[in-house]
Each structure stands twice: as C-alpha cells, then as structure tokens.
C-alpha cells in the first residue's frame, strides 16, 4: 500500500454551465492510494479494493460530508479495471452531488501475466 500526492492537469474544464464558481479546473492536487496484491487465492485484489473503499468512507464520514457510493457499470470501466466505485459528495453550492473520488480495482492486462476476471 502506498499513498501519494500529485499535481494534475486536465485539458477540459467546466463548460460554464455552473451557476457560479468552477467545478472542473485545469490544475488540481489529488491524493491517491495504490496497492499491489499477490494472486494466491484470487480474492486479494477485491479485498484490497474493499479496504480502500472502507477507509475513504471513514474519512468522508469523519469530515462530516454527505456522500454516496456508486458501483459503476462495466461500460464505465477502462482497461485493465474490473470494478469501479465513485464517491460523490453533496455540494450545496451546486445543489447536487459531484464526484470527489474514484476507486478502481485493476489487474494485469491479459497477455501480461493476468487473466480476465
């Protein structure tokens, strides 16, 4: 398990449809958690994903944020992810929920030592 902070850049930004302020910006800082598991029983990756999700839910609860967890459909996943949870927090200024976290369960791509789930 590793945690890191990084400065990120994105090409697209808010389209101006927000009533005030910016939701998506060009430059932002994020904290990411990474983990590598062995493939001894075949359940290690799923267990680590659940551990990371539980930790993030604890953090948002301790911060007093109103949030929800979305189990994303498979068409929302990129390779080599096999599962994705988005966490959205209530944003009073927007009057709706907005994504604040994404949790991806991944594996080695097929042909690189991994097999499809």
mmCIF file of N, CA and C in Angstrom:
data_model
loop_
_atom_site.group_PDB
_atom_site.id
_atom_site.type_symbol
_atom_site.label_atom_id
_atom_site.label_comp_id
_atom_site.label_asym_id
_atom_site.label_seq_id
_atom_site.Cartn_x
_atom_site.Cartn_y
_atom_site.Cartn_z
ATOM 1 N N UNK A 1 0.834 -1.183 0.000
ATOM 2 C CA UNK A 1 0.000 0.000 0.000
ATOM 3 C C UNK A 1 0.878 1.244 0.000
ATOM 4 N N UNK A 2 0.519 2.176 -0.860
ATOM 5 C CA UNK A 2 1.256 3.426 -0.982
ATOM 6 C C UNK A 2 0.244 4.555 -1.156
ATOM 7 N N UNK A 3 0.529 5.699 -0.571
ATOM 8 C CA UNK A 3 -0.290 6.883 -0.779
ATOM 9 C C UNK A 3 0.618 7.993 -1.286
ATOM 10 N N UNK A 4 0.121 8.784 -2.214
ATOM 11 C CA UNK A 4 0.937 9.872 -2.747
ATOM 12 C C UNK A 4 0.043 11.061 -3.099
ATOM 13 N N UNK A 5 0.672 12.200 -3.179
ATOM 14 C CA UNK A 5 0.003 13.431 -3.592
ATOM 15 C C UNK A 5 0.638 13.878 -4.899
ATOM 16 N N UNK A 6 -0.185 14.313 -5.831
ATOM 17 C CA UNK A 6 0.365 14.757 -7.110
ATOM 18 C C UNK A 6 -0.435 15.928 -7.663
ATOM 19 N N UNK A 7 0.251 16.774 -8.402
ATOM 20 C CA UNK A 7 -0.393 17.862 -9.113
ATOM 21 C C UNK A 7 -0.835 17.317 -10.466
ATOM 22 N N UNK A 8 -2.072 17.563 -10.813
ATOM 23 C CA UNK A 8 -2.632 17.018 -12.045
ATOM 24 C C UNK A 8 -3.133 18.140 -12.950
ATOM 25 N N UNK A 9 -3.173 17.839 -14.221
ATOM 26 C CA UNK A 9 -3.647 18.794 -15.230
ATOM 27 C C UNK A 9 -4.655 18.091 -16.120
ATOM 28 N N UNK A 10 -5.677 18.798 -16.533
ATOM 29 C CA UNK A 10 -6.641 18.232 -17.479
ATOM 30 C C UNK A 10 -6.890 19.263 -18.577
ATOM 31 N N UNK A 11 -7.129 18.755 -19.752
ATOM 32 C CA UNK A 11 -7.347 19.639 -20.901
ATOM 33 C C UNK A 11 -8.697 20.337 -20.824
ATOM 34 N N UNK A 12 -9.724 19.596 -20.411
ATOM 35 C CA UNK A 12 -11.064 20.183 -20.372
ATOM 36 C C UNK A 12 -11.319 20.803 -19.008
ATOM 37 N N UNK A 13 -12.196 21.781 -18.974
ATOM 38 C CA UNK A 13 -12.606 22.406 -17.711
ATOM 39 C C UNK A 13 -14.115 22.526 -17.702
ATOM 40 N N UNK A 14 -14.605 23.191 -16.697
ATOM 41 C CA UNK A 14 -16.022 23.447 -16.573
ATOM 42 C C UNK A 14 -16.503 24.175 -17.830
ATOM 43 N N UNK A 15 -17.675 23.832 -18.300
ATOM 44 C CA UNK A 15 -18.197 24.414 -19.540
ATOM 45 C C UNK A 15 -18.921 25.730 -19.324
ATOM 46 N N UNK A 16 -18.937 26.227 -18.089
ATOM 47 C CA UNK A 16 -19.633 27.470 -17.818
ATOM 48 C C UNK A 16 -21.096 27.290 -17.484
ATOM 49 N N UNK A 17 -21.564 26.054 -17.411
ATOM 50 C CA UNK A 17 -22.969 25.798 -17.092
ATOM 51 C C UNK A 17 -23.249 25.917 -15.599
ATOM 52 N N UNK A 18 -22.198 25.955 -14.768
ATOM 53 C CA UNK A 18 -22.398 26.086 -13.331
ATOM 54 C C UNK A 18 -22.872 27.497 -13.020
ATOM 55 N N UNK A 19 -23.754 27.651 -12.029
ATOM 56 C CA UNK A 19 -24.265 28.992 -11.718
ATOM 57 C C UNK A 19 -23.194 29.936 -11.203
ATOM 58 N N UNK A 20 -22.193 29.430 -10.519
ATOM 59 C CA UNK A 20 -21.083 30.259 -10.043
ATOM 60 C C UNK A 20 -19.917 29.354 -9.716
ATOM 61 N N UNK A 21 -18.727 29.903 -9.789
ATOM 62 C CA UNK A 21 -17.534 29.132 -9.451
ATOM 63 C C UNK A 21 -17.197 28.090 -10.492
ATOM 64 N N UNK A 22 -16.139 27.372 -10.227
ATOM 65 C CA UNK A 22 -15.699 26.302 -11.117
ATOM 66 C C UNK A 22 -15.765 24.972 -10.409
ATOM 67 N N UNK A 23 -16.200 23.971 -11.110
ATOM 68 C CA UNK A 23 -16.204 22.611 -10.561
ATOM 69 C C UNK A 23 -15.004 21.841 -11.110
ATOM 70 N N UNK A 24 -14.775 21.923 -12.389
ATOM 71 C CA UNK A 24 -13.625 21.254 -13.004
ATOM 72 C C UNK A 24 -12.622 22.327 -13.412
ATOM 73 N N UNK A 25 -11.398 22.171 -12.968
ATOM 74 C CA UNK A 25 -10.371 23.167 -13.233
ATOM 75 C C UNK A 25 -9.204 22.516 -13.968
ATOM 76 N N UNK A 26 -8.345 23.339 -14.577
ATOM 77 C CA UNK A 26 -7.195 22.820 -15.318
ATOM 78 C C UNK A 26 -6.177 22.139 -14.410
ATOM 79 N N UNK A 27 -5.893 22.741 -13.281
ATOM 80 C CA UNK A 27 -4.837 22.237 -12.400
ATOM 81 C C UNK A 27 -5.419 21.977 -11.017
ATOM 82 N N UNK A 28 -5.079 20.818 -10.453
ATOM 83 C CA UNK A 28 -5.561 20.479 -9.122
ATOM 84 C C UNK A 28 -4.581 19.502 -8.488
ATOM 85 N N UNK A 29 -4.685 19.352 -7.188
ATOM 86 C CA UNK A 29 -3.846 18.406 -6.449
ATOM 87 C C UNK A 29 -4.740 17.291 -5.940
ATOM 88 N N UNK A 30 -4.276 16.056 -6.056
ATOM 89 C CA UNK A 30 -5.066 14.947 -5.557
ATOM 90 C C UNK A 30 -4.183 13.986 -4.767
ATOM 91 N N UNK A 31 -4.826 13.244 -3.912
ATOM 92 C CA UNK A 31 -4.168 12.208 -3.123
ATOM 93 C C UNK A 31 -4.663 10.873 -3.653
ATOM 94 N N UNK A 32 -3.744 9.972 -3.942
ATOM 95 C CA UNK A 32 -4.106 8.668 -4.476
ATOM 96 C C UNK A 32 -3.564 7.565 -3.596
ATOM 97 N N UNK A 33 -4.295 6.470 -3.542
ATOM 98 C CA UNK A 33 -3.850 5.269 -2.839
ATOM 99 C C UNK A 33 -3.635 4.168 -3.872
ATOM 100 N N UNK A 34 -2.518 3.510 -3.753
ATOM 101 C CA UNK A 34 -2.194 2.408 -4.655
ATOM 102 C C UNK A 34 -1.913 1.163 -3.832
ATOM 103 N N UNK A 35 -2.224 0.025 -4.380
ATOM 104 C CA UNK A 35 -1.910 -1.229 -3.718
ATOM 105 C C UNK A 35 -1.609 -2.305 -4.739
ATOM 106 N N UNK A 36 -0.709 -3.188 -4.379
ATOM 107 C CA UNK A 36 -0.369 -4.338 -5.214
ATOM 108 C C UNK A 36 -0.631 -5.580 -4.383
ATOM 109 N N UNK A 37 -1.273 -6.546 -4.985
ATOM 110 C CA UNK A 37 -1.591 -7.775 -4.272
ATOM 111 C C UNK A 37 -1.017 -8.984 -4.999
ATOM 112 N N UNK A 38 -0.837 -10.045 -4.239
ATOM 113 C CA UNK A 38 -0.448 -11.335 -4.823
ATOM 114 C C UNK A 38 -1.710 -11.991 -5.372
ATOM 115 N N UNK A 39 -1.539 -12.964 -6.198
ATOM 116 C CA UNK A 39 -2.685 -13.673 -6.775
ATOM 117 C C UNK A 39 -2.709 -15.110 -6.269
ATOM 118 N N UNK A 40 -2.651 -15.256 -4.961
ATOM 119 C CA UNK A 40 -2.602 -16.606 -4.382
ATOM 120 C C UNK A 40 -3.973 -17.258 -4.313
ATOM 121 N N UNK A 41 -4.975 -16.538 -3.796
ATOM 122 C CA UNK A 41 -6.310 -17.128 -3.673
ATOM 123 C C UNK A 41 -7.275 -16.582 -4.715
ATOM 124 N N UNK A 42 -6.889 -15.486 -5.376
ATOM 125 C CA UNK A 42 -7.762 -14.875 -6.371
ATOM 126 C C UNK A 42 -8.715 -13.843 -5.801
ATOM 127 N N UNK A 43 -8.681 -13.635 -4.480
ATOM 128 C CA UNK A 43 -9.582 -12.672 -3.850
ATOM 129 C C UNK A 43 -8.840 -11.465 -3.269
ATOM 130 N N UNK A 44 -7.538 -11.444 -3.396
ATOM 131 C CA UNK A 44 -6.739 -10.385 -2.773
ATOM 132 C C UNK A 44 -7.062 -9.006 -3.324
ATOM 133 N N UNK A 45 -7.203 -8.884 -4.620
ATOM 134 C CA UNK A 45 -7.466 -7.587 -5.236
ATOM 135 C C UNK A 45 -8.817 -7.041 -4.791
ATOM 136 N N UNK A 46 -9.829 -7.894 -4.778
ATOM 137 C CA UNK A 46 -11.159 -7.474 -4.340
ATOM 138 C C UNK A 46 -11.137 -7.050 -2.871
ATOM 139 N N UNK A 47 -10.385 -7.765 -2.038
ATOM 140 C CA UNK A 47 -10.282 -7.430 -0.612
ATOM 141 C C UNK A 47 -9.590 -6.076 -0.414
ATOM 142 N N UNK A 48 -8.538 -5.810 -1.190
ATOM 143 C CA UNK A 48 -7.840 -4.529 -1.067
ATOM 144 C C UNK A 48 -8.722 -3.379 -1.542
ATOM 145 N N UNK A 49 -9.472 -3.588 -2.613
ATOM 146 C CA UNK A 49 -10.401 -2.563 -3.090
ATOM 147 C C UNK A 49 -11.437 -2.253 -2.005
ATOM 148 N N UNK A 50 -11.965 -3.281 -1.350
ATOM 149 C CA UNK A 50 -12.937 -3.083 -0.272
ATOM 150 C C UNK A 50 -12.305 -2.337 0.905
ATOM 151 N N UNK A 51 -11.053 -2.649 1.208
ATOM 152 C CA UNK A 51 -10.338 -1.964 2.289
ATOM 153 C C UNK A 51 -10.162 -0.481 1.969
ATOM 154 N N UNK A 52 -9.739 -0.164 0.755
ATOM 155 C CA UNK A 52 -9.565 1.232 0.350
ATOM 156 C C UNK A 52 -10.903 1.985 0.387
ATOM 157 N N UNK A 53 -11.962 1.343 -0.100
ATOM 158 C CA UNK A 53 -13.277 1.976 -0.111
ATOM 159 C C UNK A 53 -13.745 2.246 1.320
ATOM 160 N N UNK A 54 -13.560 1.289 2.216
ATOM 161 C CA UNK A 54 -13.960 1.466 3.615
ATOM 162 C C UNK A 54 -13.177 2.611 4.261
ATOM 163 N N UNK A 55 -11.889 2.705 3.964
ATOM 164 C CA UNK A 55 -11.062 3.780 4.508
ATOM 165 C C UNK A 55 -11.549 5.145 4.018
ATOM 166 N N UNK A 56 -11.870 5.243 2.734
ATOM 167 C CA UNK A 56 -12.338 6.510 2.186
ATOM 168 C C UNK A 56 -13.706 6.895 2.749
ATOM 169 N N UNK A 57 -14.591 5.905 2.933
ATOM 170 C CA UNK A 57 -15.885 6.188 3.543
ATOM 171 C C UNK A 57 -15.703 6.682 4.973
ATOM 172 N N UNK A 58 -14.761 6.113 5.687
ATOM 173 C CA UNK A 58 -14.475 6.558 7.055
ATOM 174 C C UNK A 58 -13.987 8.013 7.055
ATOM 175 N N UNK A 59 -13.092 8.333 6.130
ATOM 176 C CA UNK A 59 -12.569 9.710 6.039
ATOM 177 C C UNK A 59 -13.694 10.700 5.758
ATOM 178 N N UNK A 60 -14.548 10.408 4.783
ATOM 179 C CA UNK A 60 -15.637 11.329 4.443
ATOM 180 C C UNK A 60 -16.632 11.445 5.595
ATOM 181 N N UNK A 61 -16.890 10.353 6.304
ATOM 182 C CA UNK A 61 -17.783 10.406 7.464
ATOM 183 C C UNK A 61 -17.189 11.258 8.568
ATOM 184 N N UNK A 62 -15.897 11.062 8.845
ATOM 185 C CA UNK A 62 -15.228 11.854 9.883
ATOM 186 C C UNK A 62 -15.203 13.345 9.542
ATOM 187 N N UNK A 63 -15.163 13.670 8.252
ATOM 188 C CA UNK A 63 -15.194 15.067 7.821
ATOM 189 C C UNK A 63 -16.605 15.656 7.867
ATOM 190 N N UNK A 64 -17.597 14.801 8.121
ATOM 191 C CA UNK A 64 -18.978 15.267 8.195
ATOM 192 C C UNK A 64 -19.607 15.532 6.844
ATOM 193 N N UNK A 65 -19.055 14.936 5.802
ATOM 194 C CA UNK A 65 -19.589 15.149 4.450
ATOM 195 C C UNK A 65 -20.732 14.183 4.167
ATOM 196 N N UNK A 66 -21.733 14.666 3.457
ATOM 197 C CA UNK A 66 -22.815 13.810 2.979
ATOM 198 C C UNK A 66 -22.355 13.253 1.642
ATOM 199 N N UNK A 67 -22.255 11.945 1.543
ATOM 200 C CA UNK A 67 -21.720 11.328 0.335
ATOM 201 C C UNK A 67 -22.525 10.093 -0.020
ATOM 202 N N UNK A 68 -22.304 9.627 -1.239
ATOM 203 C CA UNK A 68 -22.893 8.369 -1.680
ATOM 204 C C UNK A 68 -21.854 7.630 -2.500
ATOM 205 N N UNK A 69 -21.977 6.305 -2.525
ATOM 206 C CA UNK A 69 -21.058 5.447 -3.257
ATOM 207 C C UNK A 69 -21.814 4.833 -4.425
ATOM 208 N N UNK A 70 -21.255 4.978 -5.620
ATOM 209 C CA UNK A 70 -21.860 4.418 -6.830
ATOM 210 C C UNK A 70 -21.012 3.259 -7.328
ATOM 211 N N UNK A 71 -21.621 2.092 -7.492
ATOM 212 C CA UNK A 71 -20.953 0.931 -8.091
ATOM 213 C C UNK A 71 -21.154 1.078 -9.595
ATOM 214 N N UNK A 72 -20.091 1.460 -10.299
ATOM 215 C CA UNK A 72 -20.211 1.857 -11.695
ATOM 216 C C UNK A 72 -20.422 0.658 -12.627
ATOM 217 N N UNK A 73 -21.200 0.848 -13.694
ATOM 218 C CA UNK A 73 -21.429 -0.231 -14.666
ATOM 219 C C UNK A 73 -20.158 -0.516 -15.476
ATOM 220 N N UNK A 74 -20.099 -1.695 -16.032
ATOM 221 C CA UNK A 74 -18.894 -2.131 -16.747
ATOM 222 C C UNK A 74 -18.531 -1.234 -17.919
ATOM 223 N N UNK A 75 -19.504 -0.600 -18.571
ATOM 224 C CA UNK A 75 -19.183 0.273 -19.709
ATOM 225 C C UNK A 75 -18.453 1.542 -19.273
ATOM 226 N N UNK A 76 -18.421 1.824 -17.974
ATOM 227 C CA UNK A 76 -17.694 2.971 -17.438
ATOM 228 C C UNK A 76 -16.239 2.635 -17.109
ATOM 229 N N UNK A 77 -15.843 1.385 -17.274
ATOM 230 C CA UNK A 77 -14.512 0.939 -16.881
ATOM 231 C C UNK A 77 -13.543 0.963 -18.053
ATOM 232 N N UNK A 78 -12.328 1.372 -17.770
ATOM 233 C CA UNK A 78 -11.264 1.288 -18.764
ATOM 234 C C UNK A 78 -10.388 0.088 -18.446
ATOM 235 N N UNK A 79 -9.601 -0.324 -19.393
ATOM 236 C CA UNK A 79 -8.676 -1.432 -19.156
ATOM 237 C C UNK A 79 -7.563 -0.965 -18.253
ATOM 238 N N UNK A 80 -7.060 -1.729 -17.350
ATOM 239 C CA UNK A 80 -7.433 -3.093 -17.005
ATOM 240 C C UNK A 80 -8.367 -3.180 -15.802
ATOM 241 N N UNK A 81 -9.205 -2.201 -15.556
ATOM 242 C CA UNK A 81 -10.094 -2.217 -14.397
ATOM 243 C C UNK A 81 -11.161 -3.299 -14.538
ATOM 244 N N UNK A 82 -11.488 -3.924 -13.429
ATOM 245 C CA UNK A 82 -12.574 -4.893 -13.433
ATOM 246 C C UNK A 82 -13.751 -4.403 -12.582
ATOM 247 N N UNK A 83 -13.515 -3.356 -11.765
ATOM 248 C CA UNK A 83 -14.580 -2.802 -10.939
ATOM 249 C C UNK A 83 -14.237 -1.360 -10.572
ATOM 250 N N UNK A 84 -15.269 -0.523 -10.446
ATOM 251 C CA UNK A 84 -15.033 0.880 -10.112
ATOM 252 C C UNK A 84 -16.156 1.396 -9.222
ATOM 253 N N UNK A 85 -15.761 2.078 -8.160
ATOM 254 C CA UNK A 85 -16.693 2.771 -7.289
ATOM 255 C C UNK A 85 -16.379 4.257 -7.358
ATOM 256 N N UNK A 86 -17.385 5.070 -7.580
ATOM 257 C CA UNK A 86 -17.231 6.520 -7.493
ATOM 258 C C UNK A 86 -17.850 6.962 -6.178
ATOM 259 N N UNK A 87 -17.208 7.912 -5.524
ATOM 260 C CA UNK A 87 -17.786 8.531 -4.339
ATOM 261 C C UNK A 87 -18.142 9.956 -4.719
ATOM 262 N N UNK A 88 -19.407 10.301 -4.476
ATOM 263 C CA UNK A 88 -19.879 11.642 -4.747
ATOM 264 C C UNK A 88 -20.279 12.297 -3.427
ATOM 265 N N UNK A 89 -19.907 13.555 -3.254
ATOM 266 C CA UNK A 89 -20.268 14.318 -2.064
ATOM 267 C C UNK A 89 -21.309 15.365 -2.443
ATOM 268 N N UNK A 90 -22.179 15.676 -1.489
ATOM 269 C CA UNK A 90 -23.180 16.714 -1.717
ATOM 270 C C UNK A 90 -22.480 18.053 -1.760
ATOM 271 N N UNK A 91 -22.758 18.826 -2.797
ATOM 272 C CA UNK A 91 -22.155 20.140 -2.984
ATOM 273 C C UNK A 91 -23.262 21.175 -2.946
ATOM 274 N N UNK A 92 -23.464 21.815 -1.775
ATOM 275 C CA UNK A 92 -24.582 22.756 -1.614
ATOM 276 C C UNK A 92 -24.586 23.881 -2.644
ATOM 277 N N UNK A 93 -23.429 24.401 -3.009
ATOM 278 C CA UNK A 93 -23.366 25.486 -3.985
ATOM 279 C C UNK A 93 -23.846 25.077 -5.365
ATOM 280 N N UNK A 94 -23.721 23.779 -5.676
ATOM 281 C CA UNK A 94 -24.197 23.275 -6.966
ATOM 282 C C UNK A 94 -25.613 22.725 -6.859
ATOM 283 N N UNK A 95 -26.043 22.414 -5.625
ATOM 284 C CA UNK A 95 -27.367 21.829 -5.424
ATOM 285 C C UNK A 95 -27.462 20.399 -5.890
ATOM 286 N N UNK A 96 -26.328 19.713 -5.948
ATOM 287 C CA UNK A 96 -26.316 18.318 -6.385
ATOM 288 C C UNK A 96 -25.018 17.655 -5.938
ATOM 289 N N UNK A 97 -24.965 16.344 -6.145
ATOM 290 C CA UNK A 97 -23.763 15.586 -5.824
ATOM 291 C C UNK A 97 -22.722 15.757 -6.930
ATOM 292 N N UNK A 98 -21.457 15.677 -6.553
ATOM 293 C CA UNK A 98 -20.365 15.734 -7.515
ATOM 294 C C UNK A 98 -19.280 14.738 -7.119
ATOM 295 N N UNK A 99 -18.633 14.163 -8.109
ATOM 296 C CA UNK A 99 -17.602 13.157 -7.843
ATOM 297 C C UNK A 99 -16.414 13.778 -7.118
ATOM 298 N N UNK A 100 -16.002 13.109 -6.060
ATOM 299 C CA UNK A 100 -14.823 13.532 -5.310
ATOM 300 C C UNK A 100 -13.779 12.428 -5.225
ATOM 301 N N UNK A 101 -14.135 11.212 -5.623
ATOM 302 C CA UNK A 101 -13.219 10.082 -5.508
ATOM 303 C C UNK A 101 -13.625 8.997 -6.469
ATOM 304 N N UNK A 102 -12.674 8.301 -7.030
ATOM 305 C CA UNK A 102 -12.929 7.110 -7.843
ATOM 306 C C UNK A 102 -12.038 5.995 -7.314
ATOM 307 N N UNK A 103 -12.588 4.811 -7.184
ATOM 308 C CA UNK A 103 -11.857 3.648 -6.704
ATOM 309 C C UNK A 103 -11.901 2.582 -7.777
ATOM 310 N N UNK A 104 -10.745 2.200 -8.269
ATOM 311 C CA UNK A 104 -10.669 1.222 -9.347
ATOM 312 C C UNK A 104 -9.992 -0.047 -8.865
ATOM 313 N N UNK A 105 -10.588 -1.166 -9.189
ATOM 314 C CA UNK A 105 -9.952 -2.461 -8.962
ATOM 315 C C UNK A 105 -9.391 -2.907 -10.291
ATOM 316 N N UNK A 106 -8.093 -3.098 -10.365
ATOM 317 C CA UNK A 106 -7.455 -3.451 -11.634
ATOM 318 C C UNK A 106 -6.689 -4.739 -11.538
ATOM 319 N N UNK A 107 -6.128 -5.114 -12.652
ATOM 320 C CA UNK A 107 -5.306 -6.314 -12.734
ATOM 321 C C UNK A 107 -4.346 -6.145 -13.881
ATOM 322 N N UNK A 108 -3.402 -7.061 -13.985
ATOM 323 C CA UNK A 108 -2.516 -7.044 -15.142
ATOM 324 C C UNK A 108 -3.344 -7.329 -16.385
ATOM 325 N N UNK A 109 -3.068 -6.639 -17.485
ATOM 326 C CA UNK A 109 -3.824 -6.914 -18.709
ATOM 327 C C UNK A 109 -3.579 -8.337 -19.199
ATOM 328 N N UNK A 110 -4.577 -8.947 -19.856
ATOM 329 C CA UNK A 110 -4.366 -10.266 -20.433
ATOM 330 C C UNK A 110 -3.123 -10.264 -21.334
ATOM 331 N N UNK A 111 -2.358 -11.334 -21.267
ATOM 332 C CA UNK A 111 -1.136 -11.433 -22.056
ATOM 333 C C UNK A 111 0.063 -10.848 -21.339
ATOM 334 N N UNK A 112 -0.153 -10.163 -20.215
ATOM 335 C CA UNK A 112 0.949 -9.576 -19.417
ATOM 336 C C UNK A 112 1.015 -10.238 -18.047
ATOM 337 N N UNK A 113 0.526 -11.473 -17.961
ATOM 338 C CA UNK A 113 0.585 -12.184 -16.691
ATOM 339 C C UNK A 113 -0.749 -12.203 -15.968
ATOM 340 N N UNK A 114 -1.767 -11.520 -16.496
ATOM 341 C CA UNK A 114 -3.074 -11.511 -15.853
ATOM 342 C C UNK A 114 -4.102 -12.180 -16.727
ATOM 343 N N UNK A 115 -5.146 -12.659 -16.113
ATOM 344 C CA UNK A 115 -6.252 -13.268 -16.837
ATOM 345 C C UNK A 115 -7.508 -12.453 -16.561
ATOM 346 N N UNK A 116 -8.438 -12.416 -17.492
ATOM 347 C CA UNK A 116 -9.674 -11.690 -17.235
ATOM 348 C C UNK A 116 -10.375 -12.260 -16.025
ATOM 349 N N UNK A 117 -11.107 -11.431 -15.258
ATOM 350 C CA UNK A 117 -11.819 -11.940 -14.070
ATOM 351 C C UNK A 117 -12.949 -12.854 -14.463
#
